[in-house]
PDB file of C-alpha atoms in Angstrom:
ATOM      1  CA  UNK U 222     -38.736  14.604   2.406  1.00  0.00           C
ATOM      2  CA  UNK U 223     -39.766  16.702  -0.224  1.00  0.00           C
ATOM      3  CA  UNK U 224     -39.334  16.577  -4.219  1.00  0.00           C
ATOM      4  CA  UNK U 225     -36.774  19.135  -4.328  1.00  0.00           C
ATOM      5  CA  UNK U 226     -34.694  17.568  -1.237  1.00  0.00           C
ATOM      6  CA  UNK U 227     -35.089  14.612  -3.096  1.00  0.00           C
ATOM      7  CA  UNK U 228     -33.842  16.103  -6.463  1.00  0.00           C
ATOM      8  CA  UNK U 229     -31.031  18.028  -4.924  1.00  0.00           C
ATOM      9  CA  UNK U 230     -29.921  14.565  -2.843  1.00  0.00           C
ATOM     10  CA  UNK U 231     -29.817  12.812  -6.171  1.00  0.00           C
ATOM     11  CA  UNK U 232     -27.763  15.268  -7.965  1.00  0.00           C
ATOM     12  CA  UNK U 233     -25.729  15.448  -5.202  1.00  0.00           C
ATOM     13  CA  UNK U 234     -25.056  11.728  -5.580  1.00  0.00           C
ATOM     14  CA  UNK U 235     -24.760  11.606  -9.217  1.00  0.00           C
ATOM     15  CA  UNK U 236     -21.918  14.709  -9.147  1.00  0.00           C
ATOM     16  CA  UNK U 237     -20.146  12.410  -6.399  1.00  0.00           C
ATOM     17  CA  UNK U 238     -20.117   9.119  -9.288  1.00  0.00           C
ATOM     18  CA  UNK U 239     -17.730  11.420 -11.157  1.00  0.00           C
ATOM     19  CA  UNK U 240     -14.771  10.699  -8.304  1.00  0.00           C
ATOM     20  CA  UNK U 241     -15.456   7.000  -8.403  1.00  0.00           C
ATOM     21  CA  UNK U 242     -14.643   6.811 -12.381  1.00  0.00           C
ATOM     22  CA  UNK U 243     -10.585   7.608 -11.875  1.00  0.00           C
ATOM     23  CA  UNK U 244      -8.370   4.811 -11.174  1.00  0.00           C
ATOM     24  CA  UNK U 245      -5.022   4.020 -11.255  1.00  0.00           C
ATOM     25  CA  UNK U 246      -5.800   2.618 -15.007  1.00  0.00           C
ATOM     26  CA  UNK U 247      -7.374   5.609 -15.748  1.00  0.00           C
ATOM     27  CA  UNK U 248      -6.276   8.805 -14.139  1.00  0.00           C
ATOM     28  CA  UNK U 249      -7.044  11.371 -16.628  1.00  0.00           C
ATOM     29  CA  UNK U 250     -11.130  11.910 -17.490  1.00  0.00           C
ATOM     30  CA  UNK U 251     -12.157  14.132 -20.167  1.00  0.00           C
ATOM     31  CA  UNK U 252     -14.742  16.356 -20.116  1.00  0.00           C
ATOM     32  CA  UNK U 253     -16.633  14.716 -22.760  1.00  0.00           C
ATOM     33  CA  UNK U 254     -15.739  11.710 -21.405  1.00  0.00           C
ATOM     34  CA  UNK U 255     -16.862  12.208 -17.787  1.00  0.00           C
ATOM     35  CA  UNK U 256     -20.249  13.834 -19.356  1.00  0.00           C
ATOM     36  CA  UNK U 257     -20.746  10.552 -21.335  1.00  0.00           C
ATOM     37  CA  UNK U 258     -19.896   8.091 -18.595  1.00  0.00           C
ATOM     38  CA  UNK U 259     -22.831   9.688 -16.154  1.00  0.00           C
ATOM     39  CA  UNK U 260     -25.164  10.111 -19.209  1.00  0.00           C
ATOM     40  CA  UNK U 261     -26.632  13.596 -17.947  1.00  0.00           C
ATOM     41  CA  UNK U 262     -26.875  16.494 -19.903  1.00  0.00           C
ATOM     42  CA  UNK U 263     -23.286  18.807 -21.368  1.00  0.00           C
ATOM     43  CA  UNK U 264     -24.787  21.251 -18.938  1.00  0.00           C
ATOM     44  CA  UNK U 265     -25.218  19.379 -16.016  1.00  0.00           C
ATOM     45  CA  UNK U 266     -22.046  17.623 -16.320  1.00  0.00           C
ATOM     46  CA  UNK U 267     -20.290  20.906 -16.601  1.00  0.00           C
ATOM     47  CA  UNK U 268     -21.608  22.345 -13.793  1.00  0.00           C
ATOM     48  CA  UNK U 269     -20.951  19.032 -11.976  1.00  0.00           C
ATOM     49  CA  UNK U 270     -17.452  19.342 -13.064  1.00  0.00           C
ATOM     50  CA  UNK U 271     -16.870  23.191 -11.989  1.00  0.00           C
ATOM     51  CA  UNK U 272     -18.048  22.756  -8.506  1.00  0.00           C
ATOM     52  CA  UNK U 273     -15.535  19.408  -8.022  1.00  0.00           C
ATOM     53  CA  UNK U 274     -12.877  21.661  -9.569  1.00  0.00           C
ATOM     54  CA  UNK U 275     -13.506  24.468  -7.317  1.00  0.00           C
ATOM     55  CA  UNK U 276     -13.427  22.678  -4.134  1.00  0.00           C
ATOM     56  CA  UNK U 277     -10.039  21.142  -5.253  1.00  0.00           C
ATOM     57  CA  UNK U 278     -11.753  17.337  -5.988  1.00  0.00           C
ATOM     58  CA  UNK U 279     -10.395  17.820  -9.229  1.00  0.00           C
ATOM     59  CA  UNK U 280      -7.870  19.270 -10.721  1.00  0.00           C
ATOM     60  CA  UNK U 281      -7.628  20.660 -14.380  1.00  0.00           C
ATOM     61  CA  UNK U 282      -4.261  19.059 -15.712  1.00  0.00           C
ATOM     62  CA  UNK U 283      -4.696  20.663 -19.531  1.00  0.00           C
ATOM     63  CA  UNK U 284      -7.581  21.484 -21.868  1.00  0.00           C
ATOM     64  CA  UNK U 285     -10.463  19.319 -20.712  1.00  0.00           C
ATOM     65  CA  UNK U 286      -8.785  17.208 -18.629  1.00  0.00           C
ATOM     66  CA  UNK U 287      -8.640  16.170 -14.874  1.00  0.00           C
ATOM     67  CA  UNK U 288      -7.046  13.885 -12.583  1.00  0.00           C
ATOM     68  CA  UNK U 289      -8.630  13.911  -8.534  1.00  0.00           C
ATOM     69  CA  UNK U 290      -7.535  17.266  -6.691  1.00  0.00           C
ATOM     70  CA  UNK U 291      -5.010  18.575  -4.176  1.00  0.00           C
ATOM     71  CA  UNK U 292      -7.892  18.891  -1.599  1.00  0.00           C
ATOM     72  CA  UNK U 293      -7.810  14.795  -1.183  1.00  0.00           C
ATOM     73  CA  UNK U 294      -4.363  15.234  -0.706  1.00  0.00           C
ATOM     74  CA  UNK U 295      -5.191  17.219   2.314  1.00  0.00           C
ATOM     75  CA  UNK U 296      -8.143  15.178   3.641  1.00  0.00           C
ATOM     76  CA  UNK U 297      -5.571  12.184   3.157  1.00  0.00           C
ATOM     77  CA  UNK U 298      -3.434  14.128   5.932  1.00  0.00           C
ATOM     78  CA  UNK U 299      -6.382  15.141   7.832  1.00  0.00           C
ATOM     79  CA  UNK U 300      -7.287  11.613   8.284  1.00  0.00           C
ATOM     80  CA  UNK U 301      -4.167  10.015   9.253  1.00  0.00           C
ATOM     81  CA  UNK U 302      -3.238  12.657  12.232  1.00  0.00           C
ATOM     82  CA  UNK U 303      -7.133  12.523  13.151  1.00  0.00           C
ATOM     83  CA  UNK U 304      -8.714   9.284  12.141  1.00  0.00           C
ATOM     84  CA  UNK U 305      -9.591   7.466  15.960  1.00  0.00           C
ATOM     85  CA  UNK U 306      -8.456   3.745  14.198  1.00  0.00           C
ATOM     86  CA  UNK U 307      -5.438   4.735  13.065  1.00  0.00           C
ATOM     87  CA  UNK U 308      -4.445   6.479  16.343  1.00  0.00           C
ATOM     88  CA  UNK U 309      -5.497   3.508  18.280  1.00  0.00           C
ATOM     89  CA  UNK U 310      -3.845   1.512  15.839  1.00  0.00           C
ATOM     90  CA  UNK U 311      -0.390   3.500  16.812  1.00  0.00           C
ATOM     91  CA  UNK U 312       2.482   1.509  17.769  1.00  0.00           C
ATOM     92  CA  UNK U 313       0.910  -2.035  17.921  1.00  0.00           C
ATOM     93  CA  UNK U 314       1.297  -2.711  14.364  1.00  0.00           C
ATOM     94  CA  UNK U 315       5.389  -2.124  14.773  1.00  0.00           C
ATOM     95  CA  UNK U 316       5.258  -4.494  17.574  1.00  0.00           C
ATOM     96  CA  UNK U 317       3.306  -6.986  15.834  1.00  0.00           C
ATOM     97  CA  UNK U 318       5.735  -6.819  12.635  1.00  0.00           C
ATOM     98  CA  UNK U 319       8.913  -7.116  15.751  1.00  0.00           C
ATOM     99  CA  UNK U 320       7.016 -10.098  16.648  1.00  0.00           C
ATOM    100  CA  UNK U 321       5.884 -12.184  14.068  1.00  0.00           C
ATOM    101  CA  UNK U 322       8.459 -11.208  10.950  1.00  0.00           C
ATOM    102  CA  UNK U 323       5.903 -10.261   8.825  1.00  0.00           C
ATOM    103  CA  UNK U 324       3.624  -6.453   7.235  1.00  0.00           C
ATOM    104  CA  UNK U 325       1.240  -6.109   9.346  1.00  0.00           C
ATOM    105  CA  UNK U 326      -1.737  -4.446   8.307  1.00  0.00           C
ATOM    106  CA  UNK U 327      -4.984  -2.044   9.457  1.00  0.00           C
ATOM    107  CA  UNK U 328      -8.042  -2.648   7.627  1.00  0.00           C
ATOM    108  CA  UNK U 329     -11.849  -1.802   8.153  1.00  0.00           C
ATOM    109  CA  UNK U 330     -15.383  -2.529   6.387  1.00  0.00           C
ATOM    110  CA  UNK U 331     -16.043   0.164   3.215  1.00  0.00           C
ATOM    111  CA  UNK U 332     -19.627  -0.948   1.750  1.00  0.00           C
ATOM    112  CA  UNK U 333     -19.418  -4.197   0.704  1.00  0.00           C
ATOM    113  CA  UNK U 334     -16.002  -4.489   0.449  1.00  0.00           C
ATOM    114  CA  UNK U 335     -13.114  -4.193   2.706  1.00  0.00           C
ATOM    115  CA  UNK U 336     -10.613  -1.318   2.767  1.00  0.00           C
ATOM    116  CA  UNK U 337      -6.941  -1.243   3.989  1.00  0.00           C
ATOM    117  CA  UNK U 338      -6.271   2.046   6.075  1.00  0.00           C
ATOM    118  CA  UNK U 339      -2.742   1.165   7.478  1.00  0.00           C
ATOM    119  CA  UNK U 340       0.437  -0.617   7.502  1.00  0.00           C
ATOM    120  CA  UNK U 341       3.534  -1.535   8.866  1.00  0.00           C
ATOM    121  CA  UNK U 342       5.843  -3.250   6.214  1.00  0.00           C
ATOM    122  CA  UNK U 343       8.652  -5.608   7.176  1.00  0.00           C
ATOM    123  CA  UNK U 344      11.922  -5.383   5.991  1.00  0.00           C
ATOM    124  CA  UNK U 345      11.920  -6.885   2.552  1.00  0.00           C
ATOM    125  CA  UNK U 346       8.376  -7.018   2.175  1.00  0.00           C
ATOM    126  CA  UNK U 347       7.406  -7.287  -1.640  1.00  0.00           C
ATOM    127  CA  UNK U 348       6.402  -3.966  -2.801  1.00  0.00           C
ATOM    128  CA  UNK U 349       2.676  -5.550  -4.582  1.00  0.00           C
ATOM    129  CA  UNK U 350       1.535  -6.872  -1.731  1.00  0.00           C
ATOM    130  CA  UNK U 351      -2.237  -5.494  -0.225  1.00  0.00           C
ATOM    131  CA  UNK U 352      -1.908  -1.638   0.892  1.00  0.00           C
ATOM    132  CA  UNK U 353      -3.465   1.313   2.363  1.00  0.00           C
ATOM    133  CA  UNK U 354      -5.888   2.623   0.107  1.00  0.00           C
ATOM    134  CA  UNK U 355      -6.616  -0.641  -2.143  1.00  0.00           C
ATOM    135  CA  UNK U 356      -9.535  -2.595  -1.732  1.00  0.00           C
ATOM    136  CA  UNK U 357     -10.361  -6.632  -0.932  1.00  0.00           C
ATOM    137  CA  UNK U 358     -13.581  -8.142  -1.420  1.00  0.00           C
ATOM    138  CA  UNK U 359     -15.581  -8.762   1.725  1.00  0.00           C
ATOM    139  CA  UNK U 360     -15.801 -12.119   1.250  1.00  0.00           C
ATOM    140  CA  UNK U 361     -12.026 -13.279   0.306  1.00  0.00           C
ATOM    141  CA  UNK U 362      -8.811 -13.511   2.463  1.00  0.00           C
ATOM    142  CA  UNK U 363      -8.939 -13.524   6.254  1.00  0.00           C
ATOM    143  CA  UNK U 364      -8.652  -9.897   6.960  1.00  0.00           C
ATOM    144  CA  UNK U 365     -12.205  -9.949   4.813  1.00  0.00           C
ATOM    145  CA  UNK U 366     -13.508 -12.774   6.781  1.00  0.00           C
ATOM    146  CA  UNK U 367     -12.761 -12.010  10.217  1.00  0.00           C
ATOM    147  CA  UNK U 368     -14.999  -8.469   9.668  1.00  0.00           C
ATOM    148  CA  UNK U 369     -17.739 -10.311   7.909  1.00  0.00           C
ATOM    149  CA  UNK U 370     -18.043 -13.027  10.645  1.00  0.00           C
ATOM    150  CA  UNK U 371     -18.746  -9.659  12.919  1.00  0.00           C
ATOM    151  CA  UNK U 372     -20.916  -7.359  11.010  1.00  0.00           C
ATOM    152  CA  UNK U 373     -24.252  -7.037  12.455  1.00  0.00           C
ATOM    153  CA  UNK U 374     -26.981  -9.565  11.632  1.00  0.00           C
ATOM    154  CA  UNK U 375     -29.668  -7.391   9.908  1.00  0.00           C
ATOM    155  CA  UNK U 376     -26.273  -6.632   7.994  1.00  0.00           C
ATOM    156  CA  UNK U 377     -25.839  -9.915   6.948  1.00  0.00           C
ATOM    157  CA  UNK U 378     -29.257 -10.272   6.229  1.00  0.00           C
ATOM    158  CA  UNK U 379     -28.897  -6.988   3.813  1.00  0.00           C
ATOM    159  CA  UNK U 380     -25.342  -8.919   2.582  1.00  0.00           C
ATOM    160  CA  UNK U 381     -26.681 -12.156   1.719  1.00  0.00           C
ATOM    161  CA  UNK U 382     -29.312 -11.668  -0.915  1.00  0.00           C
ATOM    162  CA  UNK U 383     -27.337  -9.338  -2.950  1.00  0.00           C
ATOM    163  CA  UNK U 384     -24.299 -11.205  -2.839  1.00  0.00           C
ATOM    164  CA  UNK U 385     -25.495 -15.062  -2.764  1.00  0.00           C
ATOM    165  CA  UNK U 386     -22.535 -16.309  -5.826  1.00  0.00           C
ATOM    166  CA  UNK U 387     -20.017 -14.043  -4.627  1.00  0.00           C
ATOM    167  CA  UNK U 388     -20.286 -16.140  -0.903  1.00  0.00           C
ATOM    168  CA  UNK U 389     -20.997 -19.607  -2.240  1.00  0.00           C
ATOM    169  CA  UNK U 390     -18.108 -19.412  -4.532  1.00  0.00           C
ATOM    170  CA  UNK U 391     -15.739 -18.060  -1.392  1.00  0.00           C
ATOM    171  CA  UNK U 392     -16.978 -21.395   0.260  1.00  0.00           C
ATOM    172  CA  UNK U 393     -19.108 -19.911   2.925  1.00  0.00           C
ATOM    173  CA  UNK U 394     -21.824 -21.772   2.061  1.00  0.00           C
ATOM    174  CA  UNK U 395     -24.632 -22.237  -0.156  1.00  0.00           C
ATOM    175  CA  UNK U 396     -27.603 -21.084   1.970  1.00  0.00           C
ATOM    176  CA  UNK U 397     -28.206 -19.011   4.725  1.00  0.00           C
ATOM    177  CA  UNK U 398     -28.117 -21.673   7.425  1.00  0.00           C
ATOM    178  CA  UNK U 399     -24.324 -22.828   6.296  1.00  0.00           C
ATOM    179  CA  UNK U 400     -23.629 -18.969   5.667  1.00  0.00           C
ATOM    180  CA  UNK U 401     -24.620 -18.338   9.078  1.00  0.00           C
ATOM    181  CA  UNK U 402     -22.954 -21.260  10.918  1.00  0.00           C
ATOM    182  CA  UNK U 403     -19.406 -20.737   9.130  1.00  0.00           C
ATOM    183  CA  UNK U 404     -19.210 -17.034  10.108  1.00  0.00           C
ATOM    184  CA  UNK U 405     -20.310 -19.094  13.740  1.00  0.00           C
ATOM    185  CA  UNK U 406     -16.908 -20.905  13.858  1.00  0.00           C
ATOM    186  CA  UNK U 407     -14.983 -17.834  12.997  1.00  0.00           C
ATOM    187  CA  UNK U 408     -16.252 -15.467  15.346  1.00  0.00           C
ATOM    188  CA  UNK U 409     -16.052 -18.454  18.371  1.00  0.00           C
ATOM    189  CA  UNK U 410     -12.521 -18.325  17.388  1.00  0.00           C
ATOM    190  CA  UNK U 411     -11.948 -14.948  17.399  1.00  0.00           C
ATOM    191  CA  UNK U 412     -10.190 -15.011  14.178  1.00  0.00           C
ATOM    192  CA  UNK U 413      -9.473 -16.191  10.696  1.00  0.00           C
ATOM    193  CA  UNK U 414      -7.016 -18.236   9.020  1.00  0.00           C
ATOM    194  CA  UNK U 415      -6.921 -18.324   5.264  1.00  0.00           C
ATOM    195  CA  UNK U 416      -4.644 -20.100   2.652  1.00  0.00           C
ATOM    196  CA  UNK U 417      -4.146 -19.614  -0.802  1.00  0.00           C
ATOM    197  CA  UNK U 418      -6.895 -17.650  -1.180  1.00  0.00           C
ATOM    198  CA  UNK U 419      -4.817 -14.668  -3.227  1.00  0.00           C
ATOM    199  CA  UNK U 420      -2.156 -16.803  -4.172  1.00  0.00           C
ATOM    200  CA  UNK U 421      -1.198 -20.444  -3.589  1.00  0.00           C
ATOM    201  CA  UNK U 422       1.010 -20.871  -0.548  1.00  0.00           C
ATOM    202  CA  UNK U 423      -0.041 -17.941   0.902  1.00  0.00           C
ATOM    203  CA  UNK U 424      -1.414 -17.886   4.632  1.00  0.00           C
ATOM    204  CA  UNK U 425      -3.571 -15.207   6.179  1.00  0.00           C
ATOM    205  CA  UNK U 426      -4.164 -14.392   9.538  1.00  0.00           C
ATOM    206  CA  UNK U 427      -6.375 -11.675  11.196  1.00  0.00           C
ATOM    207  CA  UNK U 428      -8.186 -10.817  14.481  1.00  0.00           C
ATOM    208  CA  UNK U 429     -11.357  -8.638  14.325  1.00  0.00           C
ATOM    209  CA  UNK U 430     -10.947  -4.701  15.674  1.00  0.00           C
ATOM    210  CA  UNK U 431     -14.543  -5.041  17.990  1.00  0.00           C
ATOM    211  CA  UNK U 432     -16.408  -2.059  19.052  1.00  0.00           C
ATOM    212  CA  UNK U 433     -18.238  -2.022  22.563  1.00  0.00           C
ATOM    213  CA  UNK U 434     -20.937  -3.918  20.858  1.00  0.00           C
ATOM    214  CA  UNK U 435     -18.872  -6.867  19.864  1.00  0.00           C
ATOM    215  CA  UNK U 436     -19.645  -5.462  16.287  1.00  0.00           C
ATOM    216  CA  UNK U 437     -16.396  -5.287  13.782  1.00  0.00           C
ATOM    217  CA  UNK U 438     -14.923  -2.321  13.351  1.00  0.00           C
ATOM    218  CA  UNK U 439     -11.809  -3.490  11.084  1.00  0.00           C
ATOM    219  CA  UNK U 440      -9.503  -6.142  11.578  1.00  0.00           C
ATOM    220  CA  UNK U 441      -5.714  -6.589  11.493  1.00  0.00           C
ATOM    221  CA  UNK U 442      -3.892  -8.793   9.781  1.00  0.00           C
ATOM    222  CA  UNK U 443      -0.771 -10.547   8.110  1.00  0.00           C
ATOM    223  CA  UNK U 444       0.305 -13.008   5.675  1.00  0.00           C
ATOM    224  CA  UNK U 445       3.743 -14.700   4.289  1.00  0.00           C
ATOM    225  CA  UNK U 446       4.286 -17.446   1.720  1.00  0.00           C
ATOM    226  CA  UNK U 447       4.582 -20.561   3.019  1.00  0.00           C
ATOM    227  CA  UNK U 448       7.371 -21.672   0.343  1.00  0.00           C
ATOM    228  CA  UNK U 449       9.455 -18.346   1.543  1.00  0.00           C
ATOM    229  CA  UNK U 450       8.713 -18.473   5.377  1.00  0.00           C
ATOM    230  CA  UNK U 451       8.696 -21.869   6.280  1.00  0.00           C
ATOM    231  CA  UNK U 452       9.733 -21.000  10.167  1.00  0.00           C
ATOM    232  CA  UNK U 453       6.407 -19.541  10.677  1.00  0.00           C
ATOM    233  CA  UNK U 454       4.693 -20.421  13.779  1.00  0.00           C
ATOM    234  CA  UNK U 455       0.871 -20.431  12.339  1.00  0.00           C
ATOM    235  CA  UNK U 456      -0.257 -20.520  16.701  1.00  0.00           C
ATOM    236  CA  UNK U 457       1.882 -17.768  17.450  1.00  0.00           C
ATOM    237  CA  UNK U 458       1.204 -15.898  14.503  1.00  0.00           C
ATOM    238  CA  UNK U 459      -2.399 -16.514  15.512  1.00  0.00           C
ATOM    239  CA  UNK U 460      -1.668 -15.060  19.226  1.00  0.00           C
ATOM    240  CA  UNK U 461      -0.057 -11.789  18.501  1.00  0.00           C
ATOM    241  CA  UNK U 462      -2.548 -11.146  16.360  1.00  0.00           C
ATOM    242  CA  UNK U 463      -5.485 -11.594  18.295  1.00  0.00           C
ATOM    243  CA  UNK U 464      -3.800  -9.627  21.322  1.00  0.00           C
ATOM    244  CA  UNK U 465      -2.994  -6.229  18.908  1.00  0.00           C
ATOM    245  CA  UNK U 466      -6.255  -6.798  17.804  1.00  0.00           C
ATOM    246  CA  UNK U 467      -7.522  -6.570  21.364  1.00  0.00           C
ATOM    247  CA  UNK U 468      -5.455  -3.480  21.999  1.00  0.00           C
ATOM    248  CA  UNK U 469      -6.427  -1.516  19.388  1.00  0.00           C
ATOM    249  CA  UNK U 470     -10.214  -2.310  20.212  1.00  0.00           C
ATOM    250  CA  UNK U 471      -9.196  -1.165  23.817  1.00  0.00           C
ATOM    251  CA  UNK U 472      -7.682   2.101  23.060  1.00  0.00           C
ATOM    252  CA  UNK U 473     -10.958   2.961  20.212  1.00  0.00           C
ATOM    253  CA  UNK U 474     -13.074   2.243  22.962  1.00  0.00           C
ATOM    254  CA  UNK U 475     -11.325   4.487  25.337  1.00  0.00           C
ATOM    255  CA  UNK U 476     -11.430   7.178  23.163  1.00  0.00           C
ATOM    256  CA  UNK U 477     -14.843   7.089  22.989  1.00  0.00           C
ATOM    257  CA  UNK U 478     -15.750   7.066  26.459  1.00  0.00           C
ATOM    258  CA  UNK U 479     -14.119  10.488  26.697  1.00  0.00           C
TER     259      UNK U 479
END
C-alpha cells in the first residue's frame, strides 16, 4: 500500500468519525463543534463536512448546523426490502410472537457490540424496551451471549484481550480457560437464557442465527418480566425459539446457495 493510499484511507476514516458523534442526546453538531471534536484543521473539517452534506449524510438544518441526512433515510429503506437477514427473518418472528406472547426480536454482531435489526412487538409491549437500531453490549443479555458463544475462535481470541473487565464482570469468567468453557455450555445448548441482567425479573431467551459454518450470524430473541408474565413456560419459550432460529438460518443459507 502506498503513502498516499494510506493517507487518503485515513482521511477517509476520520471524515466517517463525524457520523458516529450524533445521537439521540445530541442531534444537532455545529460546525465548530464537529471541527473541534475530530481535532483536524477548520479546513479539513470543512471540506469533511461539504462532501457528507453533498451526498445527503448530513443535512444543513440552519446556519452551521446539521443533523444526519435524508440519504440514510433511504439506505434505511434500501436495507429493509434488500437486507438477506431480514428477508429470511420474514414471517417467523410473527409466528414466534403468536406463539410465545411475547416481542420478538432480530439481532446480529456490529463490532464489538451487538445490534438489533428487527422486531415484532406484541400487543402491549412497553414502548422502551430493546429496538431496531439500538445497541447491546456483546457481552450482556442472552441475545448478546448466544452470538458471542458462536463467533469464530481467532475472534474470540481478538475479543478477549481487549475486553478482559468487560467479560469478567458479565460473569464469563476470569481467564481464558473459564471464558472459553462457559461460551462451551452455551453453544452445546444451542442457546441462552439470561435473568435480570437489564432489569431484575427480567428473563431472556435467544437461539443463535448460524451460517453454513456453524459461525453466528445474529440471534433471535425475547424477554418478559417475570413479576408481569408469570404463565411463561421458560422450556417452551426455549423451543420456539431455537426452531425460528433454525428457520431463519435455513432460508439465509438458501439464499446463498443461489
Amino acid at each position: 500500500m502506498t503513502a498516499a493510499t494510506t493517507q487518503g484511507s485515513a482521511s477517509l476514516a476520520k471524515m466517517l468519525q463525524i457520523l458516529e458523534l450524533f445521537s439521540e442526546t445530541e442531534p444537532v453538531w455545529s460546525t465548530n463543534a464537529i471541527i473541534e471534536a475530530l481535532e483536524t484543521s477548520r479546513s479539513t473539517g470543512y471540506r469533511y463536512i461539504k462532501t457528507l452534506h453533498e451526498a445527503g449524510l448530513l443535512n444543513a438544518v440552519h446556519s452551521g448546523q446539521y443533523t444526519l441526512g435524508p440519504r440514510i433515510i433511504e439506505m434505511d429503506l434500501q436495507m429493509r426490502l434488500t437486507d438477506p437477514l431480514l428477508l429470511a427473518s420474514h414471517g417467523v418472528l410473527e409466528e414466534l410472537v403468536d406463539k410465545i406472547g411475547h416481542s420478538a426480536l432480530l439481532c446480529t454482531v456490529y463490532r464489538d457490540s451487538v445490534l438489533c435489526v428487527g422486531e415484532c412487538r406484541a400487543p402491549d409491549s412497553p414502548e422502551n424496551r430493546f429496538s431496531r437500531g439500538q445497541r447491546r453490549p456483546l457481552f450482556q443479555g442472552a441475545i448478546s451471549k448466544v452470538i458471542l458463544a458462536h463467533l469464530p475462535h481467532h475472534r474470540l481470541k481478538a475479543i478477549y484481550p481487549r475486553q478482559r473487565d468487560e467479560i469478567e464482570n458479565a460473569g464469563l469468567g476470569n481467564n481464558w480457560s473459564a471464558f472459553r468453557a462457559n461460551l462451551g455450555k452455551i453453544k452445546k445448548d444451542g442457546y441462552s437464557l439470561t435473568v435480570g441482567e437489564f432489569n431484575p425479573g427480567v428473563y431472556g431467551v435467544a437461539a443463535p442465527i448460524l451460517t453454513d459454518q456453524k459461525t453466528a450470524l445474529g440471534s433471535v430473541g425475547t424477554a418478559w418480566d417475570e413479576k408481569e408474565r408469570r404463565d411463561v413456560d421458560v422450556e417452551h419459550a426455549v423451543l420456539a425459539i431455537k426452531q425460528a432460529a433454525t428457520t431463519i438460518s435455513e432460508r439465509w443459507m438458501e439464499t446463498r446457495s443461489h
